[in-house]
Amino acid sequence: MKFFIDTANLEEIREAASYGFLDGVTTNPSLMAREGISRQDAHIRAICELTPGPVSAEALAVESGAMIEEGRRLAALAPNVAVKLPSTLDGLKATGVLAGEGIKVNLTLVFSPLQALLAAKAGAAFVSPFVGRLDDVGQDGLSLVEEIMTIYGNYAFETEIIVASVRSPQHVLKAALIGADIATIPFKVIGQLAEHPLTDKGVAAFMADQAKAAGK
Ligand code: E4P
């Protein structure tokens, strides 16, 4: 299972990369805005220097012709850029063209298995079902991922599934249990994956016992 970090914050990416298990980065316009970035090109280049893995950069265009142009421009920023496009008919049309040119596309804002089926047929390298946002409206986000996995398995599609809109370690655990390809995880949740109160308690007890034995 690959771990991407879902952020545009350079410090968070640098820190997560230092843990040794970072496989890529996803950004979106809201994450860019949170960093005060309005023109993303230089920032995407900086992120691409921090990881050899795929870095998703989202196009702002909404019409297919403009998406294709923007996608080509984003892909030229660094060899590891994946162009992120919304799962709309325009997005699918642009995906077909960009994928045909060897550009990796991440189709985002996926909320149904049929959107994911179309993404694979269009040649997307990645598809991003948003599990947290579905949970937020009372649906089961991880069930969507299971359905996509079944469909992709039925036809041996190679599109990788990025479990996105992750809110908690439980999302990552469930994604791993069902065998999802990738989870893109906020920095805070990456930290939570490694934590357990009994581990902290155990470390404190070992230190106290060692100090006692040393006569401190
Ligand atoms: C990742 O590709 C998405 O942009 C991101 O996971 C969205 O997460 P959110 O629902 O927390 O905004």
CSV table of C-alpha atoms and ligand atoms in Angstrom, one decimal:
chain,number,residue,atom,x,y,z
A,1,MET,CA,0.0,0.0,0.0
A,2,LYS,CA,1.4,3.4,-0.9
A,3,PHE,CA,1.1,6.5,1.4
A,4,PHE,CA,0.7,9.9,-0.1
A,5,ILE,CA,0.5,13.1,2.0
A,6,ASP,CA,-2.5,15.3,1.3
A,7,THR,CA,-1.0,18.8,1.8
A,8,ALA,CA,0.7,21.7,0.0
A,9,ASN,CA,2.8,22.6,3.1
A,10,LEU,CA,6.5,22.1,2.3
A,11,GLU,CA,7.5,21.6,6.0
A,12,GLU,CA,4.9,18.8,6.4
A,13,ILE,CA,6.0,17.1,3.2
A,14,ARG,CA,9.7,17.4,4.2
A,15,GLU,CA,8.9,15.9,7.6
A,16,ALA,CA,6.8,13.1,6.3
A,17,ALA,CA,9.5,12.3,3.7
A,18,SER,CA,12.0,11.9,6.5
A,19,TYR,CA,9.9,9.1,8.0
A,20,GLY,CA,10.9,6.9,5.0
A,21,PHE,CA,7.4,5.8,3.9
A,22,LEU,CA,6.2,8.6,1.7
A,23,ASP,CA,5.3,7.6,-1.8
A,24,GLY,CA,3.8,10.8,-3.2
A,25,VAL,CA,1.8,14.0,-2.6
A,26,THR,CA,-1.7,15.3,-3.5
A,27,THR,CA,-2.6,18.9,-3.5
A,28,ASN,CA,-5.8,20.8,-4.5
A,29,PRO,CA,-6.7,24.5,-4.8
A,30,SER,CA,-8.0,24.6,-1.2
A,31,LEU,CA,-4.7,23.2,0.2
A,32,MET,CA,-2.8,25.7,-1.9
A,33,ALA,CA,-4.9,28.6,-0.7
A,34,ARG,CA,-4.3,27.4,2.9
A,35,GLU,CA,-0.5,28.0,2.2
A,36,GLY,CA,-1.3,31.5,0.7
A,37,ILE,CA,-0.4,30.2,-2.8
A,38,SER,CA,-2.4,31.7,-5.7
A,39,ARG,CA,0.0,30.9,-8.6
A,40,GLN,CA,1.0,27.3,-8.0
A,41,ASP,CA,3.7,26.5,-10.6
A,42,ALA,CA,6.8,27.4,-8.5
A,43,HIS,CA,5.2,25.7,-5.5
A,44,ILE,CA,4.5,22.5,-7.4
A,45,ARG,CA,8.1,22.5,-8.6
A,46,ALA,CA,9.3,22.9,-5.0
A,47,ILE,CA,7.1,20.0,-3.8
A,48,CYS,CA,8.4,17.8,-6.7
A,49,GLU,CA,11.9,18.3,-5.5
A,50,LEU,CA,11.0,16.9,-2.1
A,51,THR,CA,9.7,13.5,-3.3
A,52,PRO,CA,10.4,11.3,-6.4
A,53,GLY,CA,6.8,10.0,-6.2
A,54,PRO,CA,3.8,11.4,-8.1
A,55,VAL,CA,2.7,14.9,-7.1
A,56,SER,CA,-0.9,15.7,-8.0
A,57,ALA,CA,-1.3,19.3,-9.2
A,58,GLU,CA,-4.9,20.3,-9.9
A,59,ALA,CA,-5.9,22.2,-13.0
A,60,LEU,CA,-8.2,25.2,-12.5
A,61,ALA,CA,-9.8,25.0,-15.9
A,62,VAL,CA,-13.3,23.6,-16.2
A,63,GLU,CA,-13.6,23.2,-20.0
A,64,SER,CA,-11.8,20.3,-21.7
A,65,GLY,CA,-9.7,22.4,-24.2
A,66,ALA,CA,-8.5,24.6,-21.4
A,67,MET,CA,-7.9,21.6,-19.2
A,68,ILE,CA,-5.7,20.0,-21.9
A,69,GLU,CA,-3.6,23.1,-22.2
A,70,GLU,CA,-3.3,23.6,-18.5
A,71,GLY,CA,-2.6,19.8,-18.0
A,72,ARG,CA,0.3,20.0,-20.5
A,73,ARG,CA,1.7,23.0,-18.8
A,74,LEU,CA,1.5,21.4,-15.3
A,75,ALA,CA,3.0,18.2,-16.6
A,76,ALA,CA,6.0,20.1,-18.0
A,77,LEU,CA,6.8,21.5,-14.5
A,78,ALA,CA,8.5,18.3,-13.3
A,79,PRO,CA,8.7,14.7,-14.5
A,80,ASN,CA,6.7,13.5,-11.4
A,81,VAL,CA,3.7,15.7,-11.8
A,82,ALA,CA,0.3,14.0,-12.1
A,83,VAL,CA,-2.4,16.3,-13.5
A,84,LYS,CA,-5.5,16.4,-11.3
A,85,LEU,CA,-8.8,16.9,-13.1
A,86,PRO,CA,-12.4,16.8,-11.8
A,87,SER,CA,-14.5,13.8,-12.7
A,88,THR,CA,-16.8,15.6,-15.2
A,89,LEU,CA,-17.4,14.9,-18.9
A,90,ASP,CA,-14.9,17.7,-19.7
A,91,GLY,CA,-12.4,16.1,-17.3
A,92,LEU,CA,-12.9,12.7,-18.9
A,93,LYS,CA,-12.4,14.2,-22.4
A,94,ALA,CA,-9.2,15.9,-21.3
A,95,THR,CA,-8.0,12.8,-19.5
A,96,GLY,CA,-8.2,10.8,-22.8
A,97,VAL,CA,-6.1,13.3,-24.6
A,98,LEU,CA,-3.5,13.8,-21.9
A,99,ALA,CA,-3.2,10.1,-21.1
A,100,GLY,CA,-2.7,9.5,-24.9
A,101,GLU,CA,0.3,11.8,-24.6
A,102,GLY,CA,1.8,9.8,-21.7
A,103,ILE,CA,0.7,12.3,-19.0
A,104,LYS,CA,-0.5,10.8,-15.7
A,105,VAL,CA,-4.0,12.0,-14.7
A,106,ASN,CA,-5.6,11.8,-11.3
A,107,LEU,CA,-9.4,12.0,-11.7
A,108,THR,CA,-10.6,13.7,-8.5
A,109,LEU,CA,-13.9,14.4,-6.8
A,110,VAL,CA,-15.1,10.9,-7.4
A,111,PHE,CA,-18.3,10.0,-5.5
A,112,SER,CA,-19.7,7.1,-7.5
A,113,PRO,CA,-18.4,3.7,-8.8
A,114,LEU,CA,-19.5,4.7,-12.4
A,115,GLN,CA,-17.4,7.8,-12.3
A,116,ALA,CA,-14.5,5.6,-11.4
A,117,LEU,CA,-15.3,3.2,-14.2
A,118,LEU,CA,-15.3,6.0,-16.7
A,119,ALA,CA,-12.0,7.3,-15.3
A,120,ALA,CA,-10.4,4.0,-15.9
A,121,LYS,CA,-11.8,3.7,-19.4
A,122,ALA,CA,-10.5,7.2,-20.2
A,123,GLY,CA,-7.0,6.1,-19.2
A,124,ALA,CA,-6.6,7.9,-15.9
A,125,ALA,CA,-3.5,6.7,-13.9
A,126,PHE,CA,-5.2,7.4,-10.6
A,127,VAL,CA,-8.8,7.8,-9.4
A,128,SER,CA,-9.6,9.6,-6.1
A,129,PRO,CA,-12.8,8.6,-4.3
A,130,PHE,CA,-13.5,11.0,-1.4
A,131,VAL,CA,-14.4,8.8,1.5
A,132,GLY,CA,-14.6,11.5,4.2
A,133,ARG,CA,-16.9,13.8,2.3
A,134,LEU,CA,-19.3,10.8,1.7
A,135,ASP,CA,-19.2,9.8,5.4
A,136,ASP,CA,-20.0,13.5,6.1
A,137,VAL,CA,-23.3,13.2,4.3
A,138,GLY,CA,-24.2,9.9,5.9
A,139,GLN,CA,-22.9,7.5,3.2
A,140,ASP,CA,-20.2,4.9,3.6
A,141,GLY,CA,-17.1,6.2,1.8
A,142,LEU,CA,-15.1,2.9,2.1
A,143,SER,CA,-18.0,1.0,0.5
A,144,LEU,CA,-17.4,3.1,-2.6
A,145,VAL,CA,-13.7,2.1,-2.6
A,146,GLU,CA,-14.7,-1.6,-2.4
A,147,GLU,CA,-17.1,-1.2,-5.3
A,148,ILE,CA,-14.4,0.5,-7.4
A,149,MET,CA,-12.0,-2.3,-6.5
A,150,THR,CA,-14.5,-5.0,-7.6
A,151,ILE,CA,-15.1,-3.2,-10.9
A,152,TYR,CA,-11.4,-2.7,-11.6
A,153,GLY,CA,-10.7,-6.3,-10.7
A,154,ASN,CA,-13.5,-7.5,-13.1
A,155,TYR,CA,-11.8,-5.9,-16.0
A,156,ALA,CA,-8.1,-5.8,-14.9
A,157,PHE,CA,-8.0,-2.0,-15.2
A,158,GLU,CA,-4.6,-0.6,-14.1
A,159,THR,CA,-5.9,2.7,-12.7
A,160,GLU,CA,-4.7,3.0,-9.1
A,161,ILE,CA,-7.2,3.9,-6.5
A,162,ILE,CA,-6.2,6.8,-4.1
A,163,VAL,CA,-8.4,6.8,-1.0
A,164,ALA,CA,-8.9,10.6,-0.5
A,165,SER,CA,-10.6,12.9,1.9
A,166,VAL,CA,-9.1,10.8,4.7
A,167,ARG,CA,-10.2,12.0,8.2
A,168,SER,CA,-8.8,9.5,10.6
A,169,PRO,CA,-6.6,6.4,11.2
A,170,GLN,CA,-9.7,4.3,10.9
A,171,HIS,CA,-10.0,5.3,7.2
A,172,VAL,CA,-6.4,4.3,6.6
A,173,LEU,CA,-6.9,1.0,8.4
A,174,LYS,CA,-10.1,0.1,6.5
A,175,ALA,CA,-8.4,1.1,3.2
A,176,ALA,CA,-5.5,-1.3,4.0
A,177,LEU,CA,-7.9,-4.1,5.0
A,178,ILE,CA,-9.7,-4.0,1.7
A,179,GLY,CA,-6.4,-3.7,-0.2
A,180,ALA,CA,-6.7,-0.2,-1.7
A,181,ASP,CA,-3.6,0.9,-3.7
A,182,ILE,CA,-3.0,4.2,-2.1
A,183,ALA,CA,-4.3,6.4,0.8
A,184,THR,CA,-3.6,10.2,0.7
A,185,ILE,CA,-3.4,11.2,4.3
A,186,PRO,CA,-3.3,14.6,6.1
A,187,PHE,CA,-0.1,15.2,8.1
A,188,LYS,CA,-1.9,15.1,11.4
A,189,VAL,CA,-3.4,11.7,10.6
A,190,ILE,CA,0.1,10.3,9.5
A,191,GLY,CA,1.3,11.1,13.0
A,192,GLN,CA,-1.7,9.4,14.6
A,193,LEU,CA,-1.0,6.2,12.7
A,194,ALA,CA,2.2,5.6,14.7
A,195,GLU,CA,0.7,6.5,18.1
A,196,HIS,CA,-0.6,4.3,20.9
A,197,PRO,CA,-1.0,5.3,24.5
A,198,LEU,CA,0.4,1.9,25.7
A,199,THR,CA,3.5,2.5,23.6
A,200,ASP,CA,4.1,5.9,25.3
A,201,LYS,CA,3.3,4.3,28.7
A,202,GLY,CA,5.7,1.4,28.0
A,203,VAL,CA,8.6,3.7,26.9
A,204,ALA,CA,8.1,5.8,30.1
A,205,ALA,CA,8.1,2.7,32.3
A,206,PHE,CA,11.3,1.4,30.6
A,207,MET,CA,13.0,4.7,31.1
A,208,ALA,CA,12.0,4.9,34.8
A,209,ASP,CA,13.2,1.3,35.4
A,210,GLN,CA,16.5,2.0,33.7
A,211,ALA,CA,17.0,5.2,35.8
A,212,LYS,CA,16.2,3.2,39.0
A,213,ALA,CA,18.7,0.5,38.1
A,214,ALA,CA,21.3,3.2,37.4
A,215,GLY,CA,20.7,4.6,40.8
A,216,LYS,CA,19.5,8.0,39.5
B,1,E4P,C1,-7.1,14.6,-2.3
B,1,E4P,O1,-6.7,14.4,-3.4
B,1,E4P,C2,-8.2,15.5,-2.0
B,1,E4P,O2,-8.1,16.8,-2.6
B,1,E4P,C3,-8.4,15.6,-0.5
B,1,E4P,O3,-8.2,14.4,0.1
B,1,E4P,C4,-9.7,16.3,-0.1
B,1,E4P,O4,-9.9,16.1,1.2
B,1,E4P,P1,-11.0,17.0,2.0
B,1,E4P,O5,-12.3,16.3,1.8
B,1,E4P,O6,-10.6,16.8,3.5
B,1,E4P,O7,-11.0,18.4,1.6
